[in-house]
Tab-separated table of C-alpha atoms in Angstrom:
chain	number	residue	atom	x	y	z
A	1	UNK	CA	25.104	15.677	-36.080
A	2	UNK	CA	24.775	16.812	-32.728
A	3	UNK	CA	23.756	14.357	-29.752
A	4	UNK	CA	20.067	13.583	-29.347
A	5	UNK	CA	18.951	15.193	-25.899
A	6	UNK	CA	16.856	11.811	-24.809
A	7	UNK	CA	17.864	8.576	-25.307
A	8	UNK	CA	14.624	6.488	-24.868
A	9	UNK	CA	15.500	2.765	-24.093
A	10	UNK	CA	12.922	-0.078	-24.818
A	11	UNK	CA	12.491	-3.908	-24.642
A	12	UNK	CA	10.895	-6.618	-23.300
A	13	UNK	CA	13.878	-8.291	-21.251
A	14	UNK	CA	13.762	-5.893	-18.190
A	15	UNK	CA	17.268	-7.209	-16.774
A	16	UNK	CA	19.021	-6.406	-20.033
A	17	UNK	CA	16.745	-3.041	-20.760
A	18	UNK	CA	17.982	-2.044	-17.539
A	19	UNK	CA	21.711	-2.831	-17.197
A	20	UNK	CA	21.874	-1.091	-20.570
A	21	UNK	CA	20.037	2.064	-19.897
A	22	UNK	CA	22.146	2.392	-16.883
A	23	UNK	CA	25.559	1.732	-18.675
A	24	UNK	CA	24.576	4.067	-21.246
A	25	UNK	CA	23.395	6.941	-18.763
A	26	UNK	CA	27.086	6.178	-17.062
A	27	UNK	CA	29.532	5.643	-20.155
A	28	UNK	CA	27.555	8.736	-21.660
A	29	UNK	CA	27.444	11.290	-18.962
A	30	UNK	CA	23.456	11.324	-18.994
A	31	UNK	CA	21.049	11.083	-15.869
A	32	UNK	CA	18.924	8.167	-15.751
A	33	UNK	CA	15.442	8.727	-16.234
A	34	UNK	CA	12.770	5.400	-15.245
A	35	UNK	CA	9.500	5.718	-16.957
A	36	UNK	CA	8.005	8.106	-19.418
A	37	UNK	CA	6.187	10.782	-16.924
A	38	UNK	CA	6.854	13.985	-17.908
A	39	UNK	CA	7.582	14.058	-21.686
A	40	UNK	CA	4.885	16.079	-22.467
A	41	UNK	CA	4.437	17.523	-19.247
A	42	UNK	CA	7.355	19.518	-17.138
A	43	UNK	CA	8.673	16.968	-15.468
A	44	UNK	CA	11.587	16.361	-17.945
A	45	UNK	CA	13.811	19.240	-18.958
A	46	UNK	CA	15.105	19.059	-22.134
A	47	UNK	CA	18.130	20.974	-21.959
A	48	UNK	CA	19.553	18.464	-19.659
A	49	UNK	CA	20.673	15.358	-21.494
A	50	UNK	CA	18.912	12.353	-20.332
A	51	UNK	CA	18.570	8.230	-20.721
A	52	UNK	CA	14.851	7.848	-20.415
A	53	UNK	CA	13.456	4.235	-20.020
A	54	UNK	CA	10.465	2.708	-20.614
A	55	UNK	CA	9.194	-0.307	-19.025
A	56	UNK	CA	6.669	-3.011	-20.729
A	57	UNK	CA	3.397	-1.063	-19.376
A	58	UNK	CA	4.322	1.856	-21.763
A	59	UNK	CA	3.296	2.102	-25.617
A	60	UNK	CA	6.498	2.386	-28.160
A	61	UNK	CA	4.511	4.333	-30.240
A	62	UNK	CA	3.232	6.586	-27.501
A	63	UNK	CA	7.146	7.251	-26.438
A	64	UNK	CA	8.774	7.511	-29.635
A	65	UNK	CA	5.723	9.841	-30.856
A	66	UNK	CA	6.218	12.011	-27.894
A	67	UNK	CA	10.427	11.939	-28.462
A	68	UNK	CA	9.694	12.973	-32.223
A	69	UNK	CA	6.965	15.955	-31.273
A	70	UNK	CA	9.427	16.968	-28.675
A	71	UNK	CA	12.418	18.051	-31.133
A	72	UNK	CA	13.113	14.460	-31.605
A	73	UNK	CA	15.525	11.836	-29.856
A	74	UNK	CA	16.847	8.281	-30.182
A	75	UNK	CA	14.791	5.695	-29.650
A	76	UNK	CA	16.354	1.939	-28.045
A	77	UNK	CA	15.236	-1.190	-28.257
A	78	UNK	CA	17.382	-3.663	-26.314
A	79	UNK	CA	17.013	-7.435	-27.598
A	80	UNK	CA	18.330	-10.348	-25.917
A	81	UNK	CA	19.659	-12.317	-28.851
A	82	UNK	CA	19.475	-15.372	-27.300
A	83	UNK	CA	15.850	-15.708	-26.729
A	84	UNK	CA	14.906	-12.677	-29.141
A	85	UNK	CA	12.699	-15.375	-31.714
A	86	UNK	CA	11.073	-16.554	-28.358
A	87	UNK	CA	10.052	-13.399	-27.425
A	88	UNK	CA	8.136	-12.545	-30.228
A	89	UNK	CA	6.375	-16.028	-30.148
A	90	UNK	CA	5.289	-15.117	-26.741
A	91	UNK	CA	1.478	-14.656	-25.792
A	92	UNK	CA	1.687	-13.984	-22.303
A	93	UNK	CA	0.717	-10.444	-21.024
A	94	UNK	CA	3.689	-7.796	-21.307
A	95	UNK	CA	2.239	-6.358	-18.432
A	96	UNK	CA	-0.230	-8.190	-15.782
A	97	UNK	CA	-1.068	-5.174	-13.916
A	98	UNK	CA	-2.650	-3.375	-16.731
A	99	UNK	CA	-5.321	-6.305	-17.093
A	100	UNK	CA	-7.204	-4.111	-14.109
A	101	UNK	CA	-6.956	-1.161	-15.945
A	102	UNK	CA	-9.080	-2.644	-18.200
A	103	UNK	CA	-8.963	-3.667	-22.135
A	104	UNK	CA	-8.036	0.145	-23.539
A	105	UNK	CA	-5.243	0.303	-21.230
A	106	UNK	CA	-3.810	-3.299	-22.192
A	107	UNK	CA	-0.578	-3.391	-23.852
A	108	UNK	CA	-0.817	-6.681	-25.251
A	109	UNK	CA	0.928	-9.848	-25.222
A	110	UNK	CA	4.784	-10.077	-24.985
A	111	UNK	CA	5.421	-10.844	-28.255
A	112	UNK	CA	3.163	-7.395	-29.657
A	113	UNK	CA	4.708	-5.571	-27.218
A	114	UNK	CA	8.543	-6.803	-28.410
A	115	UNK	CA	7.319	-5.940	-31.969
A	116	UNK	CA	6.365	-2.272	-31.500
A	117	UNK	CA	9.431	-1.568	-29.286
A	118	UNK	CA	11.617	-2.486	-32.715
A	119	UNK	CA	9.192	-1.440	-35.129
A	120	UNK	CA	9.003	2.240	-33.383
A	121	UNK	CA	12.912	2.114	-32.331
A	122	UNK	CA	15.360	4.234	-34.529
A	123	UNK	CA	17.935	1.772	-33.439
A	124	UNK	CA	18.342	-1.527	-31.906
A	125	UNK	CA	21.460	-3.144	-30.218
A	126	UNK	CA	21.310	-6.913	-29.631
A	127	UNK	CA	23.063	-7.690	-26.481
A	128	UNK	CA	24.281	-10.981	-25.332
A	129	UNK	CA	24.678	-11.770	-29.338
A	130	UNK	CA	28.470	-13.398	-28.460
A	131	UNK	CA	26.988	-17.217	-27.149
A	132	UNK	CA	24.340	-17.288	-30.460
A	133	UNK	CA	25.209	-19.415	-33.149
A	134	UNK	CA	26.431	-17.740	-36.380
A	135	UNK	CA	23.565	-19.341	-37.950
A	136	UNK	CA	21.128	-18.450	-35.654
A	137	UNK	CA	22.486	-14.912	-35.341
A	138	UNK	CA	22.100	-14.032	-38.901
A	139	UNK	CA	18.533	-14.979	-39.196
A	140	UNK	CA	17.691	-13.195	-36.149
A	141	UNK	CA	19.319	-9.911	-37.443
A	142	UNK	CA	17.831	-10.333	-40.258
A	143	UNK	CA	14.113	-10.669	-38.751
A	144	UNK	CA	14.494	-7.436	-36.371
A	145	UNK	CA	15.937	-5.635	-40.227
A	146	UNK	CA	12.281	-7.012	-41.622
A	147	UNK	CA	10.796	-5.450	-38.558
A	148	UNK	CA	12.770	-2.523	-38.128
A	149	UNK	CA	13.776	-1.547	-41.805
A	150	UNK	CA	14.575	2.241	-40.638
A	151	UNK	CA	16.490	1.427	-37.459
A	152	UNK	CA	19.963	1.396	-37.319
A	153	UNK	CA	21.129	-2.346	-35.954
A	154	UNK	CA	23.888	-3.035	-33.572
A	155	UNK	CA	25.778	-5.704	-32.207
A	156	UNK	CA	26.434	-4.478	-28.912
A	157	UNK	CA	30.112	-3.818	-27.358
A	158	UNK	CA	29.463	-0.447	-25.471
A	159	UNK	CA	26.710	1.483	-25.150
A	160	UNK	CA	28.366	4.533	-25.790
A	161	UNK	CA	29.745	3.546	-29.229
A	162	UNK	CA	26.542	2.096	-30.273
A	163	UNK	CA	25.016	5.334	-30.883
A	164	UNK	CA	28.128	7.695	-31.240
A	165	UNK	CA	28.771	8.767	-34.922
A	166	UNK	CA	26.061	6.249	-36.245
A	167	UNK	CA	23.151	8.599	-37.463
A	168	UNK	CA	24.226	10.389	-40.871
A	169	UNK	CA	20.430	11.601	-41.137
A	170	UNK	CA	17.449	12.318	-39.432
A	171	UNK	CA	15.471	9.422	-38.477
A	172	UNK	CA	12.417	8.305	-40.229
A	173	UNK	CA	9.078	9.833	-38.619
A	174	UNK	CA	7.711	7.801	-36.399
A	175	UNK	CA	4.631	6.476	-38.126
A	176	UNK	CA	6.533	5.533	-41.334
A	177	UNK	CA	9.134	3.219	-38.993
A	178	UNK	CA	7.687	-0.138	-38.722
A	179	UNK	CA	8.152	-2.851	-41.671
A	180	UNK	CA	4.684	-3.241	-41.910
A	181	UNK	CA	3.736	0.318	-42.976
A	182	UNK	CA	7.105	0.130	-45.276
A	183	UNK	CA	5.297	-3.112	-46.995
A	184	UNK	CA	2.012	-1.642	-47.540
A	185	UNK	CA	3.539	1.406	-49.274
A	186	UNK	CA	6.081	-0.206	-51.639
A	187	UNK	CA	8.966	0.728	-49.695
A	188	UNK	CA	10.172	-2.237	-47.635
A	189	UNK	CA	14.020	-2.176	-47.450
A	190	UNK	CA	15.700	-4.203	-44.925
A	191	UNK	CA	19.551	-3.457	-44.579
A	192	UNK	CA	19.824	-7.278	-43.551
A	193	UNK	CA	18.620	-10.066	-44.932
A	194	UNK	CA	18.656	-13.505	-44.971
A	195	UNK	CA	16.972	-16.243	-47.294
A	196	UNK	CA	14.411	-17.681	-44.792
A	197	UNK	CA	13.175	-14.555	-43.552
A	198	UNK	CA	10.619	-12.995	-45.471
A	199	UNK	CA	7.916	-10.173	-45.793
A	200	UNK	CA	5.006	-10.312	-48.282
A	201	UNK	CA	1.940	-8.333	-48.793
A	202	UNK	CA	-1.992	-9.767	-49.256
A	203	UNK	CA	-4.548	-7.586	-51.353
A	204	UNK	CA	-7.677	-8.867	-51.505
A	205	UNK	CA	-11.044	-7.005	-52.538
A	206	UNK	CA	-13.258	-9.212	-50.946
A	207	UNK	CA	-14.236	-9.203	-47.325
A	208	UNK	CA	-13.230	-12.355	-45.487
A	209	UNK	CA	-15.456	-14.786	-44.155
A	210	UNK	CA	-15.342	-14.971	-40.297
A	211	UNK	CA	-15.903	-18.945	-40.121
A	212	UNK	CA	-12.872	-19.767	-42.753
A	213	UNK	CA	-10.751	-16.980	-41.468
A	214	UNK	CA	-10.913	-18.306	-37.996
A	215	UNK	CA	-9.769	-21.951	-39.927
A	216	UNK	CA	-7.277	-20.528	-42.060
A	217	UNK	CA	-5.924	-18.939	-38.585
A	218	UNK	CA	-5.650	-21.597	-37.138
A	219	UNK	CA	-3.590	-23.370	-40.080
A	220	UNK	CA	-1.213	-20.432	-39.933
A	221	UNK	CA	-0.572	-20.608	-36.396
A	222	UNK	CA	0.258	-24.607	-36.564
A	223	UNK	CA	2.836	-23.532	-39.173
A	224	UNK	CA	1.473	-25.295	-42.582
A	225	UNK	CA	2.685	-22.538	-43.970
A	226	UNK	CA	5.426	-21.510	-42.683
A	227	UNK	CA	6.056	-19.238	-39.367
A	228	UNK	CA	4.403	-16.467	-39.580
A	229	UNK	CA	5.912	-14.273	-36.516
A	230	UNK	CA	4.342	-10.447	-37.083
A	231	UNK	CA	1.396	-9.719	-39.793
A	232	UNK	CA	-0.055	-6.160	-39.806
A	233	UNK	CA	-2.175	-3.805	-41.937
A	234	UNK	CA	-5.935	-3.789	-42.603
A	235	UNK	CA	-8.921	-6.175	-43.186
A	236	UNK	CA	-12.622	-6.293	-43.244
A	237	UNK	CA	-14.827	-9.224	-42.073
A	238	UNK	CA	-17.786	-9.590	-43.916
A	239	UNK	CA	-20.108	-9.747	-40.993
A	240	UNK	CA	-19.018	-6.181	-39.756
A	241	UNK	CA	-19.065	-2.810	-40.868
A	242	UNK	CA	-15.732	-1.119	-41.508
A	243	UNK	CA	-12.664	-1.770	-41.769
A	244	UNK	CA	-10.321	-3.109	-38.786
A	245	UNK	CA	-6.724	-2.855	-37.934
A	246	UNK	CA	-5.242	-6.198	-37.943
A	247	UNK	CA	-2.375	-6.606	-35.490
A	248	UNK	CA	-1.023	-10.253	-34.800
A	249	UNK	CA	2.384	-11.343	-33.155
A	250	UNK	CA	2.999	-15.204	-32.553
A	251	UNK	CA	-0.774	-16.643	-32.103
A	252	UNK	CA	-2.481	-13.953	-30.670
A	253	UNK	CA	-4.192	-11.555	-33.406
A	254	UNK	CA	-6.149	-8.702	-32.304
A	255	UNK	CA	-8.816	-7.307	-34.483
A	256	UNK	CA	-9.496	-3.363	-33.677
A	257	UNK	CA	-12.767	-1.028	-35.739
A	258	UNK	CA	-11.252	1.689	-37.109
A	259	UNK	CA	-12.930	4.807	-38.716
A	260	UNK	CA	-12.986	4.472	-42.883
A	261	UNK	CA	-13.436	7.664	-45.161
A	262	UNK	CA	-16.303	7.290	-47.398
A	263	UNK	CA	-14.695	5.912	-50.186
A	264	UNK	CA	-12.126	4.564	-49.023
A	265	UNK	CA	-10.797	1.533	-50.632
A	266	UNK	CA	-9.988	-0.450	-47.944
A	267	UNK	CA	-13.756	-0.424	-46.651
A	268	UNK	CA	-14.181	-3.511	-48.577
A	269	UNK	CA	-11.306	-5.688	-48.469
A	270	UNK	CA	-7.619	-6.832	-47.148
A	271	UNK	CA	-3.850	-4.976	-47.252
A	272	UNK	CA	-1.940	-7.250	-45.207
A	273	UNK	CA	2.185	-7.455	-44.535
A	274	UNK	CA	3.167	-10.921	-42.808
A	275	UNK	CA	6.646	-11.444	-41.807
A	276	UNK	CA	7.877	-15.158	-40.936
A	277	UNK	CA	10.279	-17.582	-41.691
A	278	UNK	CA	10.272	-20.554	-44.358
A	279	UNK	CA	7.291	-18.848	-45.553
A	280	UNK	CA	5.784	-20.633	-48.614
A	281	UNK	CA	4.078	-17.083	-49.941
A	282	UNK	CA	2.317	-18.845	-52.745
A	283	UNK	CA	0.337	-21.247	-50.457
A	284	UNK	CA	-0.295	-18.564	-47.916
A	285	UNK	CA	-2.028	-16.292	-50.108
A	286	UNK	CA	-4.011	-19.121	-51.611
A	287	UNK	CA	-5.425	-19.952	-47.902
A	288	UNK	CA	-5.921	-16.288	-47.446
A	289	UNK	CA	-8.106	-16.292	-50.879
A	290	UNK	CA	-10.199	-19.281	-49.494
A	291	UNK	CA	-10.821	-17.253	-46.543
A	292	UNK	CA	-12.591	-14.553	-48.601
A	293	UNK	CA	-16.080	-14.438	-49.667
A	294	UNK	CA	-16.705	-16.556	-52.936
A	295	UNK	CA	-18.383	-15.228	-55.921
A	296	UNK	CA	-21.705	-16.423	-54.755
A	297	UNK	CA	-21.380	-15.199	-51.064
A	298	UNK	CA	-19.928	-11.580	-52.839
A	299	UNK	CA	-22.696	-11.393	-55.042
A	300	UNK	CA	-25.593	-11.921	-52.470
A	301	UNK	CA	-24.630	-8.501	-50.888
A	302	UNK	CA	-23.929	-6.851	-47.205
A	303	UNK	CA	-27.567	-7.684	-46.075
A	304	UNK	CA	-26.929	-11.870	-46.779
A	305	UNK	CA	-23.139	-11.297	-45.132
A	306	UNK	CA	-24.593	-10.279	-41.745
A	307	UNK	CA	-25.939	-13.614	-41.280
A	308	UNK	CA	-22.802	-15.349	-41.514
A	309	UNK	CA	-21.194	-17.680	-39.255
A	310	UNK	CA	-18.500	-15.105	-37.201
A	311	UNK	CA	-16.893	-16.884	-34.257
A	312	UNK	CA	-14.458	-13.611	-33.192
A	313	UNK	CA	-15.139	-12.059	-30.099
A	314	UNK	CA	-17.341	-8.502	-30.190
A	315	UNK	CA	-15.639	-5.667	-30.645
A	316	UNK	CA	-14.930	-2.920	-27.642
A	317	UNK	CA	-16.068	0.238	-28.117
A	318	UNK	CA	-13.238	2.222	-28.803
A	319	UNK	CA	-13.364	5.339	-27.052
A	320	UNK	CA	-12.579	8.201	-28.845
A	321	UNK	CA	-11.017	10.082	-25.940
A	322	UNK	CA	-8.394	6.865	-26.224
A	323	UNK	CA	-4.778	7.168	-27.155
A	324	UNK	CA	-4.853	5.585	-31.082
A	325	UNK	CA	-1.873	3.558	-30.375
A	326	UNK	CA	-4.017	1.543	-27.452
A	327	UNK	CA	-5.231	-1.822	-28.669
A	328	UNK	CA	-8.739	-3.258	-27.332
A	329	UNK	CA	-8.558	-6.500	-26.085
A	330	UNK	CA	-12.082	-7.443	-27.625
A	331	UNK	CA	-10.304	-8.896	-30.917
A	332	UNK	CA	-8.076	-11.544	-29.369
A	333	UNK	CA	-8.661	-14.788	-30.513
């Protein structure tokens, strides 16, 4: 298969993104491209063969979307192996300057941003991987594989030989990549694995209630159950109408209103995939259940619900005009 034309490089360490997009524009014979401007402009020929990359302030999604409408490309994600469970923990802004932007333009923590870049990446090489603990090592590959089912993992030697010969077929599209979306449609497959890494899915009918989801939140992020490190899908708070996107990395879970179809069957209830390690799976979902609306509190109807105790922040207005990969700040708890 013949060479991709851009080579878009991602992560969250910016010393090791960088000395790798620069050994891989030199070992490969590609000009070094810094920062996304251009791919769907004119900026950025595509005849010439480039190494594009992408600093924290840009969206995965955004890049790898614009790679894949494009003709297609690779997409990198560099990980530090050392401190790669770290930085998903992480809640700290990926990028401080985009707080002035305001909330549409915010990228999210560290730890959300290090999750998209592997989620979206159709292959990621862990670098400094040699000083890691065997141990260590293998449940770490095996949590990016969770992550990342569709990308193509690499312990780094050379750039070069990371991606030479190593696609057989043509990537997965780009909003089929991450583990999450895998888990919701039956179809998680991680190449790696490792037996305290795991990834289960919630369904629930019922709406949650604010007030006990905020407890069992809390309960989650102190580890009772486990470490829970990325959790994504949908979910509906019975105080609100629609349905939400639920995006959490670490302890930071945003909450963003998405439009739902008349009849759709997520208007009412939960479709949740949580990756983590030592997860008990059977204890977590019976916390999630307590978190939903009892029979009584189901059967009093919408009308009773909106008068229920719901400590989350308001939502932003989400601006239609807005890229749908942006995340509003609004849900943060």
């Amino acid at each position: 298969m013949p060479s991709p034309d851009i080579i878009a490089v991602m992560g969250v360490c910016a010393p090791e993104r960088h000395a790798y997009a620069r050994r891989l524009a030199t070992t490969a014979a590609r000009r070094l491209v810094i920062g996304p401007a251009g791919l769907d402009g004119s900026r950025v020929d595509r005849s010439e063969q480039l190494v594009l990359e992408a600093g924290t302030a840009e969206s995965p999604l955004r890049i790898a979307a614009l790679l894949e409408s494009g003709g297609g490309g690779d997409v990198v994600c560099v990980v530090d192996a050392v401190h790669a469970l770290d930085d998903l923990m992480r809640d700290d802004p990926a990028d401080p300057l985009a707080l002035a932007r305001g909330p549409l333009a915010h990228p999210g923590s560290r730890g959300l941003q290090a999750a998209l870049a592997l989620e979206y990446a159709t292959v990621v090489v862990l670098v400094n991987w040699e000083t890691v603990p065997t141990a260590h090592l293998a449940e770490t590959m095996a949590l990016v594989s969770h992550l990342a089912p569709c990308a193509r993992l690499r312990l780094s030697r050379d750039p070069a030989l990371d991606l030479l010969g190593a696609r057989t077929t043509e990537p997965a599209p780009t909003h089929a990549r991450p583990g999450w979306v895998r888990a919701l449609n039956g179809e998680h497959d991680p190449t790696m694995t490792h037996r305290n890494v795991s990834t289960l899915r919630y369904e629930q009918v019922r709406p949650f209630h604010p007030e006990r989801l905020r407890d069992t939140l809390d309960d989650i992020d102190e580890g009772t159950y486990g470490r829970v490190v990325r959790s994504a899908g949908f979910a509906r708070l019975a105080t609100r109408l629609g349905i939400a996107q639920w995006d959490q990395v670490g302890s930071a879970l945003w909450l963003n209103p998405i439009p739902a179809d008349e009849g759709d069957p997520l208007a009412i209830g939960q479709d949740l995939a949580l990756t983590g390690r030592g997860l008990d799976g059977d204890a977590l979902r019976r916390a999630l259940d307590a978190a939903a609306l009892d029979d009584a509190e189901f059967a009093a109807g919408p009308a009773v619900w909106q008068g229920l105790a719901d400590p989350f922040p308001a939502w932003d207005t989400v601006d239609a005009a807005a890229p749908e990969d942006d995340l509003p700040g609004g849900g943060r708890r």
